Amino acid sequence: MKQLLFTFVAMLTLTCQSEARTLGFSAGHLDTFNTGLMNGLISHAKSKAGIEILTEDAGGDTQLQIKQVEKLAAAKVDALIVMLDDGDLGAQMTKIAATAGIPLVFVNNIPANIEDLPDNQVVVASDERESGTLQTKEVCALLKGKGRVAVLVGEPAHAAARARTEDIDSVISTEPCTGIHVVERQSAYWSLSDADHQVQEWLSAGAQFDAVIANNDDMALGAVQALKRNGVKMTDVIVAGVDAIPDALKAVESGDMDVTVFQNAAAQGAGSVDAALSLIDGQKVSRMNFVPFELVTRQNVARYAAQNN
């Protein structure tokens, strides 16, 4: 009887060990939104038994991110989850994972080599055709189809920055928004401080605009900071961002910002974990897996207050 019990316990231990999974997560950099995504990823992983997460943050250094992903692959993680700053790094990440025989999930930023991904590499993100479109249509409505707009672009190499900026141009080229004209456009690299500096330069040069459309909330908040410092009344200019981070939601509530777009960071993080676990188990996963965007205005901001913390 004792021998039988010992055998059962040994078998149970082996089963638990065989179900253990290690996921390697690599972030290009950790701003407010990306940190929320990572927290959602870790929280979802903790809700499942036997999941360990190894995390790396490249701090905006693309070459460092490549080395960190190589290190995770060498550690023989069961799957990689990679959040790129630069979509053009996708092919190198694909090669690292394929060489190591490890499934790969790209999260948030769609890699440039999306059409060439092998079957065990997928993307979990939000459809950027929605984000800038929702944002700009609302700005157009608030401007009643006429006005001057300044655009703050994110990291130029980032797929989301390119797509959101193209969305802006697409919306204002159609009725009823053809009376809107872009008078300033510059990259502020997703950064609050860079956006503050850029808007300050525009104001110092005498630029006039009725709205600022920013590719993300940190840049929108930087614009607010510069506008208020220069005595501009926030009732006189419309400010729009994307991501619905906590500080942006507070700014919408207070009237400093008018528009943001909820990008569900936690859902992207959780979705990347689920996709990775499915790939580890040899299951078929769609190449593209979208988490929807949602428009946030002063009328519905209370609904989103706790969602991207």
PDB file of C-alpha atoms in Angstrom:
ATOM      1  CA  MET A   1       0.000   0.000   0.000  1.00  0.00           C
ATOM      2  CA  LYS A   2       2.841   2.400   0.901  1.00  0.00           C
ATOM      3  CA  GLN A   3       4.590   1.598  -2.382  1.00  0.00           C
ATOM      4  CA  LEU A   4       1.377   2.282  -4.320  1.00  0.00           C
ATOM      5  CA  LEU A   5       0.925   5.634  -2.535  1.00  0.00           C
ATOM      6  CA  PHE A   6       4.528   6.602  -3.250  1.00  0.00           C
ATOM      7  CA  THR A   7       4.083   5.742  -6.935  1.00  0.00           C
ATOM      8  CA  PHE A   8       0.915   7.869  -7.132  1.00  0.00           C
ATOM      9  CA  VAL A   9       2.642  10.883  -5.517  1.00  0.00           C
ATOM     10  CA  ALA A  10       5.637  10.532  -7.848  1.00  0.00           C
ATOM     11  CA  MET A  11       3.344  10.424 -10.884  1.00  0.00           C
ATOM     12  CA  LEU A  12       1.460  13.521  -9.661  1.00  0.00           C
ATOM     13  CA  THR A  13       4.729  15.412  -9.193  1.00  0.00           C
ATOM     14  CA  LEU A  14       5.907  14.528 -12.692  1.00  0.00           C
ATOM     15  CA  THR A  15       2.551  15.610 -14.132  1.00  0.00           C
ATOM     16  CA  CYS A  16       2.713  18.994 -12.387  1.00  0.00           C
ATOM     17  CA  GLN A  17       6.269  19.523 -13.603  1.00  0.00           C
ATOM     18  CA  SER A  18       5.318  18.652 -17.168  1.00  0.00           C
ATOM     19  CA  GLU A  19       2.514  21.267 -17.083  1.00  0.00           C
ATOM     20  CA  ALA A  20       4.828  24.064 -15.903  1.00  0.00           C
ATOM     21  CA  ARG A  21       5.374  26.758 -18.518  1.00  0.00           C
ATOM     22  CA  THR A  22       7.927  29.571 -18.705  1.00  0.00           C
ATOM     23  CA  LEU A  23       7.095  32.604 -20.850  1.00  0.00           C
ATOM     24  CA  GLY A  24       9.725  35.171 -21.794  1.00  0.00           C
ATOM     25  CA  PHE A  25       8.384  38.737 -22.150  1.00  0.00           C
ATOM     26  CA  SER A  26      10.416  41.460 -23.864  1.00  0.00           C
ATOM     27  CA  ALA A  27       9.345  45.133 -23.836  1.00  0.00           C
ATOM     28  CA  GLY A  28      10.929  47.659 -26.166  1.00  0.00           C
ATOM     29  CA  HIS A  29      10.321  50.251 -23.473  1.00  0.00           C
ATOM     30  CA  LEU A  30       7.940  50.665 -20.548  1.00  0.00           C
ATOM     31  CA  ASP A  31       5.867  53.842 -20.743  1.00  0.00           C
ATOM     32  CA  THR A  32       2.524  54.165 -18.932  1.00  0.00           C
ATOM     33  CA  PHE A  33       0.532  52.108 -21.412  1.00  0.00           C
ATOM     34  CA  ASN A  34       3.183  49.422 -21.913  1.00  0.00           C
ATOM     35  CA  THR A  35       3.546  49.011 -18.151  1.00  0.00           C
ATOM     36  CA  GLY A  36      -0.210  48.453 -17.933  1.00  0.00           C
ATOM     37  CA  LEU A  37       0.060  45.823 -20.650  1.00  0.00           C
ATOM     38  CA  MET A  38       2.894  44.056 -18.835  1.00  0.00           C
ATOM     39  CA  ASN A  39       0.958  44.157 -15.558  1.00  0.00           C
ATOM     40  CA  GLY A  40      -2.077  42.656 -17.289  1.00  0.00           C
ATOM     41  CA  LEU A  41       0.093  39.942 -18.775  1.00  0.00           C
ATOM     42  CA  ILE A  42       1.671  39.053 -15.429  1.00  0.00           C
ATOM     43  CA  SER A  43      -1.661  39.142 -13.587  1.00  0.00           C
ATOM     44  CA  HIS A  44      -3.304  36.835 -16.132  1.00  0.00           C
ATOM     45  CA  ALA A  45      -0.349  34.449 -16.038  1.00  0.00           C
ATOM     46  CA  LYS A  46      -0.544  34.306 -12.229  1.00  0.00           C
ATOM     47  CA  SER A  47      -4.199  33.291 -12.484  1.00  0.00           C
ATOM     48  CA  LYS A  48      -3.082  30.084 -14.189  1.00  0.00           C
ATOM     49  CA  ALA A  49      -1.230  27.332 -12.360  1.00  0.00           C
ATOM     50  CA  GLY A  50       2.397  26.610 -13.176  1.00  0.00           C
ATOM     51  CA  ILE A  51       3.199  29.706 -15.277  1.00  0.00           C
ATOM     52  CA  GLU A  52       6.472  31.581 -14.750  1.00  0.00           C
ATOM     53  CA  ILE A  53       7.208  34.908 -16.479  1.00  0.00           C
ATOM     54  CA  LEU A  54      10.724  36.185 -17.241  1.00  0.00           C
ATOM     55  CA  THR A  55      10.662  39.885 -18.173  1.00  0.00           C
ATOM     56  CA  GLU A  56      13.108  42.180 -19.955  1.00  0.00           C
ATOM     57  CA  ASP A  57      12.892  45.934 -20.670  1.00  0.00           C
ATOM     58  CA  ALA A  58      15.153  47.376 -23.377  1.00  0.00           C
ATOM     59  CA  GLY A  59      14.460  50.993 -22.414  1.00  0.00           C
ATOM     60  CA  GLY A  60      14.053  52.057 -26.042  1.00  0.00           C
ATOM     61  CA  ASP A  61      17.341  50.479 -27.187  1.00  0.00           C
ATOM     62  CA  THR A  62      16.524  48.269 -30.193  1.00  0.00           C
ATOM     63  CA  GLN A  63      19.870  46.488 -30.213  1.00  0.00           C
ATOM     64  CA  LEU A  64      19.521  45.740 -26.517  1.00  0.00           C
ATOM     65  CA  GLN A  65      16.072  44.278 -27.142  1.00  0.00           C
ATOM     66  CA  ILE A  66      17.525  41.887 -29.719  1.00  0.00           C
ATOM     67  CA  LYS A  67      20.149  40.742 -27.186  1.00  0.00           C
ATOM     68  CA  GLN A  68      17.539  40.346 -24.467  1.00  0.00           C
ATOM     69  CA  VAL A  69      15.308  38.206 -26.698  1.00  0.00           C
ATOM     70  CA  GLU A  70      18.333  36.095 -27.612  1.00  0.00           C
ATOM     71  CA  LYS A  71      18.995  35.660 -23.872  1.00  0.00           C
ATOM     72  CA  LEU A  72      15.402  34.563 -23.240  1.00  0.00           C
ATOM     73  CA  ALA A  73      15.590  32.094 -26.116  1.00  0.00           C
ATOM     74  CA  ALA A  74      18.884  30.724 -24.762  1.00  0.00           C
ATOM     75  CA  ALA A  75      17.168  30.248 -21.397  1.00  0.00           C
ATOM     76  CA  LYS A  76      14.845  27.822 -23.237  1.00  0.00           C
ATOM     77  CA  VAL A  77      11.590  29.539 -22.354  1.00  0.00           C
ATOM     78  CA  ASP A  78       8.535  27.712 -23.683  1.00  0.00           C
ATOM     79  CA  ALA A  79       7.329  30.770 -25.627  1.00  0.00           C
ATOM     80  CA  LEU A  80       8.360  34.361 -26.294  1.00  0.00           C
ATOM     81  CA  ILE A  81       6.077  37.396 -26.032  1.00  0.00           C
ATOM     82  CA  VAL A  82       7.637  40.464 -27.646  1.00  0.00           C
ATOM     83  CA  MET A  83       6.428  44.073 -27.615  1.00  0.00           C
ATOM     84  CA  LEU A  84       8.453  45.868 -30.264  1.00  0.00           C
ATOM     85  CA  ASP A  85       9.271  49.569 -30.414  1.00  0.00           C
ATOM     86  CA  ASP A  86      10.293  49.178 -34.040  1.00  0.00           C
ATOM     87  CA  GLY A  87       8.183  46.936 -36.268  1.00  0.00           C
ATOM     88  CA  ASP A  88      11.149  46.510 -38.593  1.00  0.00           C
ATOM     89  CA  LEU A  89      12.788  44.339 -35.910  1.00  0.00           C
ATOM     90  CA  GLY A  90      10.122  41.699 -36.500  1.00  0.00           C
ATOM     91  CA  ALA A  91      12.155  39.665 -38.974  1.00  0.00           C
ATOM     92  CA  GLN A  92      15.074  39.390 -36.528  1.00  0.00           C
ATOM     93  CA  MET A  93      12.766  38.318 -33.701  1.00  0.00           C
ATOM     94  CA  THR A  94      11.151  35.750 -35.995  1.00  0.00           C
ATOM     95  CA  LYS A  95      14.560  34.319 -36.832  1.00  0.00           C
ATOM     96  CA  ILE A  96      15.625  34.099 -33.170  1.00  0.00           C
ATOM     97  CA  ALA A  97      12.449  32.257 -32.197  1.00  0.00           C
ATOM     98  CA  ALA A  98      12.444  29.986 -35.258  1.00  0.00           C
ATOM     99  CA  THR A  99      16.089  29.013 -34.763  1.00  0.00           C
ATOM    100  CA  ALA A 100      15.360  28.122 -31.125  1.00  0.00           C
ATOM    101  CA  GLY A 101      12.137  26.303 -32.064  1.00  0.00           C
ATOM    102  CA  ILE A 102      10.124  28.519 -29.703  1.00  0.00           C
ATOM    103  CA  PRO A 103       6.614  29.924 -30.374  1.00  0.00           C
ATOM    104  CA  LEU A 104       6.469  33.716 -30.591  1.00  0.00           C
ATOM    105  CA  VAL A 105       3.659  36.176 -29.877  1.00  0.00           C
ATOM    106  CA  PHE A 106       4.083  39.797 -30.982  1.00  0.00           C
ATOM    107  CA  VAL A 107       1.938  41.982 -28.735  1.00  0.00           C
ATOM    108  CA  ASN A 108       0.670  45.544 -29.344  1.00  0.00           C
ATOM    109  CA  ASN A 109       2.963  46.460 -32.261  1.00  0.00           C
ATOM    110  CA  ILE A 110       2.453  44.605 -35.543  1.00  0.00           C
ATOM    111  CA  PRO A 111       5.812  43.505 -37.023  1.00  0.00           C
ATOM    112  CA  ALA A 112       6.757  44.558 -40.543  1.00  0.00           C
ATOM    113  CA  ASN A 113       7.126  40.890 -41.552  1.00  0.00           C
ATOM    114  CA  ILE A 114       3.529  40.052 -40.610  1.00  0.00           C
ATOM    115  CA  GLU A 115       2.870  38.331 -43.956  1.00  0.00           C
ATOM    116  CA  ASP A 116       5.857  36.011 -43.517  1.00  0.00           C
ATOM    117  CA  LEU A 117       5.263  34.705 -39.993  1.00  0.00           C
ATOM    118  CA  PRO A 118       5.507  30.921 -39.546  1.00  0.00           C
ATOM    119  CA  ASP A 119       2.518  29.042 -38.115  1.00  0.00           C
ATOM    120  CA  ASN A 120       3.768  29.226 -34.521  1.00  0.00           C
ATOM    121  CA  GLN A 121       4.142  33.033 -34.548  1.00  0.00           C
ATOM    122  CA  VAL A 122       1.125  35.334 -34.147  1.00  0.00           C
ATOM    123  CA  VAL A 123       0.100  38.878 -33.235  1.00  0.00           C
ATOM    124  CA  VAL A 124      -2.164  40.141 -30.430  1.00  0.00           C
ATOM    125  CA  ALA A 125      -2.920  43.840 -30.882  1.00  0.00           C
ATOM    126  CA  SER A 126      -5.647  46.358 -31.617  1.00  0.00           C
ATOM    127  CA  ASP A 127      -6.619  47.367 -35.138  1.00  0.00           C
ATOM    128  CA  GLU A 128      -4.975  50.751 -35.632  1.00  0.00           C
ATOM    129  CA  ARG A 129      -7.437  51.561 -38.418  1.00  0.00           C
ATOM    130  CA  GLU A 130      -9.923  52.117 -35.590  1.00  0.00           C
ATOM    131  CA  SER A 131      -7.856  54.262 -33.198  1.00  0.00           C
ATOM    132  CA  GLY A 132      -6.932  57.335 -35.205  1.00  0.00           C
ATOM    133  CA  THR A 133     -10.222  57.114 -37.079  1.00  0.00           C
ATOM    134  CA  LEU A 134     -12.360  57.220 -33.915  1.00  0.00           C
ATOM    135  CA  GLN A 135     -10.183  59.984 -32.469  1.00  0.00           C
ATOM    136  CA  THR A 136     -10.212  62.220 -35.547  1.00  0.00           C
ATOM    137  CA  LYS A 137     -13.907  61.793 -36.341  1.00  0.00           C
ATOM    138  CA  GLU A 138     -14.706  63.038 -32.841  1.00  0.00           C
ATOM    139  CA  VAL A 139     -12.340  66.013 -33.233  1.00  0.00           C
ATOM    140  CA  CYS A 140     -13.989  66.778 -36.580  1.00  0.00           C
ATOM    141  CA  ALA A 141     -17.414  66.726 -34.930  1.00  0.00           C
ATOM    142  CA  LEU A 142     -16.248  69.024 -32.116  1.00  0.00           C
ATOM    143  CA  LEU A 143     -14.764  71.451 -34.690  1.00  0.00           C
ATOM    144  CA  LYS A 144     -17.933  71.209 -36.780  1.00  0.00           C
ATOM    145  CA  GLY A 145     -15.811  70.233 -39.768  1.00  0.00           C
ATOM    146  CA  LYS A 146     -13.602  73.349 -39.868  1.00  0.00           C
ATOM    147  CA  GLY A 147     -10.357  74.366 -38.207  1.00  0.00           C
ATOM    148  CA  ARG A 148      -6.582  74.156 -37.914  1.00  0.00           C
ATOM    149  CA  VAL A 149      -5.008  71.034 -36.450  1.00  0.00           C
ATOM    150  CA  ALA A 150      -1.545  70.248 -35.071  1.00  0.00           C
ATOM    151  CA  VAL A 151      -0.508  66.594 -35.102  1.00  0.00           C
ATOM    152  CA  LEU A 152       1.902  64.956 -32.651  1.00  0.00           C
ATOM    153  CA  VAL A 153       3.302  61.725 -34.115  1.00  0.00           C
ATOM    154  CA  GLY A 154       4.728  58.870 -32.021  1.00  0.00           C
ATOM    155  CA  GLU A 155       7.894  56.910 -32.846  1.00  0.00           C
ATOM    156  CA  PRO A 156       8.077  57.230 -36.678  1.00  0.00           C
ATOM    157  CA  ALA A 157       9.138  53.580 -37.126  1.00  0.00           C
ATOM    158  CA  HIS A 158       6.269  52.279 -34.983  1.00  0.00           C
ATOM    159  CA  ALA A 159       3.385  50.734 -36.937  1.00  0.00           C
ATOM    160  CA  ALA A 160       0.813  52.340 -34.624  1.00  0.00           C
ATOM    161  CA  ALA A 161       2.267  55.820 -35.168  1.00  0.00           C
ATOM    162  CA  ARG A 162       2.181  55.398 -38.929  1.00  0.00           C
ATOM    163  CA  ALA A 163      -1.339  53.964 -38.922  1.00  0.00           C
ATOM    164  CA  ARG A 164      -2.816  56.537 -36.526  1.00  0.00           C
ATOM    165  CA  THR A 165      -1.326  59.394 -38.529  1.00  0.00           C
ATOM    166  CA  GLU A 166      -2.661  57.923 -41.781  1.00  0.00           C
ATOM    167  CA  ASP A 167      -6.068  57.650 -40.071  1.00  0.00           C
ATOM    168  CA  ILE A 168      -5.993  61.378 -39.307  1.00  0.00           C
ATOM    169  CA  ASP A 169      -5.249  62.228 -42.935  1.00  0.00           C
ATOM    170  CA  SER A 170      -7.910  59.818 -44.200  1.00  0.00           C
ATOM    171  CA  VAL A 171     -10.660  61.262 -42.001  1.00  0.00           C
ATOM    172  CA  ILE A 172      -9.967  64.920 -42.819  1.00  0.00           C
ATOM    173  CA  SER A 173      -9.923  64.140 -46.533  1.00  0.00           C
ATOM    174  CA  THR A 174     -13.578  63.083 -46.407  1.00  0.00           C
ATOM    175  CA  GLU A 175     -16.863  64.911 -45.859  1.00  0.00           C
ATOM    176  CA  PRO A 176     -17.772  66.472 -43.488  1.00  0.00           C
ATOM    177  CA  CYS A 177     -14.169  67.123 -42.409  1.00  0.00           C
ATOM    178  CA  THR A 178     -12.589  68.694 -45.514  1.00  0.00           C
ATOM    179  CA  GLY A 179     -12.608  72.119 -43.833  1.00  0.00           C
ATOM    180  CA  ILE A 180      -9.949  70.889 -41.403  1.00  0.00           C
ATOM    181  CA  HIS A 181      -6.313  71.562 -42.271  1.00  0.00           C
ATOM    182  CA  VAL A 182      -3.119  70.219 -40.667  1.00  0.00           C
ATOM    183  CA  VAL A 183      -0.923  73.238 -39.974  1.00  0.00           C
ATOM    184  CA  GLU A 184       1.769  71.532 -37.878  1.00  0.00           C
ATOM    185  CA  ARG A 185       3.020  67.951 -37.733  1.00  0.00           C
ATOM    186  CA  GLN A 186       6.017  66.640 -35.813  1.00  0.00           C
ATOM    187  CA  SER A 187       7.169  63.512 -34.019  1.00  0.00           C
ATOM    188  CA  ALA A 188       7.333  63.589 -30.223  1.00  0.00           C
ATOM    189  CA  TYR A 189       8.283  59.901 -29.849  1.00  0.00           C
ATOM    190  CA  TRP A 190       5.357  58.964 -27.558  1.00  0.00           C
ATOM    191  CA  SER A 191       6.889  61.222 -24.869  1.00  0.00           C
ATOM    192  CA  LEU A 192       5.106  63.751 -22.637  1.00  0.00           C
ATOM    193  CA  SER A 193       8.243  65.880 -22.270  1.00  0.00           C
ATOM    194  CA  ASP A 194       9.035  65.809 -26.000  1.00  0.00           C
ATOM    195  CA  ALA A 195       5.441  66.812 -26.801  1.00  0.00           C
ATOM    196  CA  ASP A 196       5.594  69.647 -24.271  1.00  0.00           C
ATOM    197  CA  HIS A 197       8.802  70.881 -25.906  1.00  0.00           C
ATOM    198  CA  GLN A 198       7.397  70.585 -29.413  1.00  0.00           C
ATOM    199  CA  VAL A 199       4.151  72.428 -28.654  1.00  0.00           C
ATOM    200  CA  GLN A 200       6.175  75.108 -26.860  1.00  0.00           C
ATOM    201  CA  GLU A 201       8.223  75.574 -30.038  1.00  0.00           C
ATOM    202  CA  TRP A 202       5.065  75.915 -32.115  1.00  0.00           C
ATOM    203  CA  LEU A 203       3.571  78.473 -29.744  1.00  0.00           C
ATOM    204  CA  SER A 204       6.822  80.432 -29.519  1.00  0.00           C
ATOM    205  CA  ALA A 205       6.906  80.593 -33.329  1.00  0.00           C
ATOM    206  CA  GLY A 206       3.381  82.036 -33.377  1.00  0.00           C
ATOM    207  CA  ALA A 207       1.607  78.950 -34.702  1.00  0.00           C
ATOM    208  CA  GLN A 208      -2.149  78.943 -34.259  1.00  0.00           C
ATOM    209  CA  PHE A 209      -4.314  75.835 -34.099  1.00  0.00           C
ATOM    210  CA  ASP A 210      -7.756  74.855 -32.880  1.00  0.00           C
ATOM    211  CA  ALA A 211      -6.919  71.274 -31.973  1.00  0.00           C
ATOM    212  CA  VAL A 212      -4.007  69.001 -31.145  1.00  0.00           C
ATOM    213  CA  ILE A 213      -4.348  65.392 -32.244  1.00  0.00           C
ATOM    214  CA  ALA A 214      -1.716  63.183 -30.613  1.00  0.00           C
ATOM    215  CA  ASN A 215      -0.934  59.553 -31.448  1.00  0.00           C
ATOM    216  CA  ASN A 216      -1.002  58.721 -27.719  1.00  0.00           C
ATOM    217  CA  ASP A 217      -2.104  60.158 -24.385  1.00  0.00           C
ATOM    218  CA  ASP A 218       1.348  60.961 -23.017  1.00  0.00           C
ATOM    219  CA  MET A 219       1.906  63.336 -25.941  1.00  0.00           C
ATOM    220  CA  ALA A 220      -1.588  64.805 -25.539  1.00  0.00           C
ATOM    221  CA  LEU A 221      -0.829  65.483 -21.873  1.00  0.00           C
ATOM    222  CA  GLY A 222       2.463  67.112 -22.872  1.00  0.00           C
ATOM    223  CA  ALA A 223       0.515  69.386 -25.224  1.00  0.00           C
ATOM    224  CA  VAL A 224      -1.878  70.310 -22.405  1.00  0.00           C
ATOM    225  CA  GLN A 225       1.076  71.149 -20.170  1.00  0.00           C
ATOM    226  CA  ALA A 226       2.586  73.510 -22.762  1.00  0.00           C
ATOM    227  CA  LEU A 227      -0.738  75.126 -23.664  1.00  0.00           C
ATOM    228  CA  LYS A 228      -1.635  75.856 -20.045  1.00  0.00           C
ATOM    229  CA  ARG A 229       1.842  77.208 -19.291  1.00  0.00           C
ATOM    230  CA  ASN A 230       1.353  79.678 -22.139  1.00  0.00           C
ATOM    231  CA  GLY A 231      -1.997  80.860 -20.845  1.00  0.00           C
ATOM    232  CA  VAL A 232      -4.131  79.094 -23.422  1.00  0.00           C
ATOM    233  CA  LYS A 233      -7.607  78.341 -22.124  1.00  0.00           C
ATOM    234  CA  MET A 234      -8.400  74.655 -22.530  1.00  0.00           C
ATOM    235  CA  THR A 235     -11.905  75.616 -23.627  1.00  0.00           C
ATOM    236  CA  ASP A 236     -10.314  77.270 -26.675  1.00  0.00           C
ATOM    237  CA  VAL A 237      -8.423  74.241 -28.016  1.00  0.00           C
ATOM    238  CA  ILE A 238      -9.402  70.592 -28.464  1.00  0.00           C
ATOM    239  CA  VAL A 239      -6.847  68.004 -27.342  1.00  0.00           C
ATOM    240  CA  ALA A 240      -7.139  64.340 -28.329  1.00  0.00           C
ATOM    241  CA  GLY A 241      -5.031  61.298 -27.463  1.00  0.00           C
ATOM    242  CA  VAL A 242      -5.133  57.507 -27.634  1.00  0.00           C
ATOM    243  CA  ASP A 243      -4.840  54.790 -24.928  1.00  0.00           C
ATOM    244  CA  ALA A 244      -7.102  56.060 -22.108  1.00  0.00           C
ATOM    245  CA  ILE A 245      -4.314  55.919 -19.535  1.00  0.00           C
ATOM    246  CA  PRO A 246      -5.358  57.047 -16.009  1.00  0.00           C
ATOM    247  CA  ASP A 247      -3.908  60.581 -16.257  1.00  0.00           C
ATOM    248  CA  ALA A 248      -5.644  61.106 -19.601  1.00  0.00           C
ATOM    249  CA  LEU A 249      -8.983  59.961 -18.193  1.00  0.00           C
ATOM    250  CA  LYS A 250      -8.564  62.480 -15.357  1.00  0.00           C
ATOM    251  CA  ALA A 251      -7.760  65.158 -17.943  1.00  0.00           C
ATOM    252  CA  VAL A 252     -10.906  64.324 -19.910  1.00  0.00           C
ATOM    253  CA  GLU A 253     -12.948  64.512 -16.684  1.00  0.00           C
ATOM    254  CA  SER A 254     -11.460  67.915 -15.830  1.00  0.00           C
ATOM    255  CA  GLY A 255     -11.827  69.320 -19.346  1.00  0.00           C
ATOM    256  CA  ASP A 256      -8.100  69.601 -20.100  1.00  0.00           C
ATOM    257  CA  MET A 257      -8.486  66.895 -22.764  1.00  0.00           C
ATOM    258  CA  ASP A 258     -11.555  66.266 -24.903  1.00  0.00           C
ATOM    259  CA  VAL A 259     -10.990  62.860 -26.476  1.00  0.00           C
ATOM    260  CA  THR A 260      -9.060  59.674 -25.929  1.00  0.00           C
ATOM    261  CA  VAL A 261      -9.470  56.158 -27.284  1.00  0.00           C
ATOM    262  CA  PHE A 262      -9.483  53.195 -24.942  1.00  0.00           C
ATOM    263  CA  GLN A 263      -6.887  50.614 -25.910  1.00  0.00           C
ATOM    264  CA  ASN A 264      -7.260  47.702 -23.530  1.00  0.00           C
ATOM    265  CA  ALA A 265      -3.707  47.151 -22.315  1.00  0.00           C
ATOM    266  CA  ALA A 266      -4.661  44.433 -19.840  1.00  0.00           C
ATOM    267  CA  ALA A 267      -6.667  42.545 -22.478  1.00  0.00           C
ATOM    268  CA  GLN A 268      -3.731  42.644 -24.908  1.00  0.00           C
ATOM    269  CA  GLY A 269      -1.413  41.332 -22.195  1.00  0.00           C
ATOM    270  CA  ALA A 270      -3.835  38.572 -21.204  1.00  0.00           C
ATOM    271  CA  GLY A 271      -4.493  37.690 -24.849  1.00  0.00           C
ATOM    272  CA  SER A 272      -0.785  37.321 -25.515  1.00  0.00           C
ATOM    273  CA  VAL A 273      -0.484  34.831 -22.634  1.00  0.00           C
ATOM    274  CA  ASP A 274      -3.432  32.793 -23.904  1.00  0.00           C
ATOM    275  CA  ALA A 275      -2.044  32.774 -27.448  1.00  0.00           C
ATOM    276  CA  ALA A 276       1.399  31.696 -26.193  1.00  0.00           C
ATOM    277  CA  LEU A 277      -0.032  28.832 -24.142  1.00  0.00           C
ATOM    278  CA  SER A 278      -2.114  27.639 -27.085  1.00  0.00           C
ATOM    279  CA  LEU A 279       0.937  27.676 -29.364  1.00  0.00           C
ATOM    280  CA  ILE A 280       2.966  25.739 -26.779  1.00  0.00           C
ATOM    281  CA  ASP A 281       0.252  23.089 -26.795  1.00  0.00           C
ATOM    282  CA  GLY A 282       0.403  22.850 -30.588  1.00  0.00           C
ATOM    283  CA  GLN A 283      -2.984  24.470 -31.152  1.00  0.00           C
ATOM    284  CA  LYS A 284      -3.816  26.566 -34.202  1.00  0.00           C
ATOM    285  CA  VAL A 285      -3.972  30.306 -33.450  1.00  0.00           C
ATOM    286  CA  SER A 286      -5.048  32.998 -35.925  1.00  0.00           C
ATOM    287  CA  ARG A 287      -2.183  35.096 -37.213  1.00  0.00           C
ATOM    288  CA  MET A 288      -3.971  38.343 -36.252  1.00  0.00           C
ATOM    289  CA  ASN A 289      -5.899  38.635 -32.968  1.00  0.00           C
ATOM    290  CA  PHE A 290      -7.541  42.038 -32.410  1.00  0.00           C
ATOM    291  CA  VAL A 291      -8.717  43.687 -29.165  1.00  0.00           C
ATOM    292  CA  PRO A 292     -11.216  46.470 -30.108  1.00  0.00           C
ATOM    293  CA  PHE A 293     -10.651  50.196 -29.517  1.00  0.00           C
ATOM    294  CA  GLU A 294     -13.391  52.306 -27.871  1.00  0.00           C
ATOM    295  CA  LEU A 295     -14.011  56.074 -28.066  1.00  0.00           C
ATOM    296  CA  VAL A 296     -13.837  57.939 -24.727  1.00  0.00           C
ATOM    297  CA  THR A 297     -15.336  61.411 -24.248  1.00  0.00           C
ATOM    298  CA  ARG A 298     -16.513  63.446 -21.282  1.00  0.00           C
ATOM    299  CA  GLN A 299     -19.923  61.823 -21.650  1.00  0.00           C
ATOM    300  CA  ASN A 300     -18.692  58.255 -21.001  1.00  0.00           C
ATOM    301  CA  VAL A 301     -15.303  58.690 -19.296  1.00  0.00           C
ATOM    302  CA  ALA A 302     -16.548  57.410 -15.908  1.00  0.00           C
ATOM    303  CA  ARG A 303     -17.048  53.969 -17.457  1.00  0.00           C
ATOM    304  CA  TYR A 304     -13.308  53.658 -18.144  1.00  0.00           C
ATOM    305  CA  ALA A 305     -11.900  55.180 -14.959  1.00  0.00           C
ATOM    306  CA  ALA A 306     -10.453  51.958 -13.499  1.00  0.00           C
ATOM    307  CA  GLN A 307      -9.757  49.936 -16.635  1.00  0.00           C
ATOM    308  CA  ASN A 308      -6.197  50.929 -17.614  1.00  0.00           C
ATOM    309  CA  ASN A 309      -4.684  51.279 -14.127  1.00  0.00           C
TER     310      ASN A 309
END
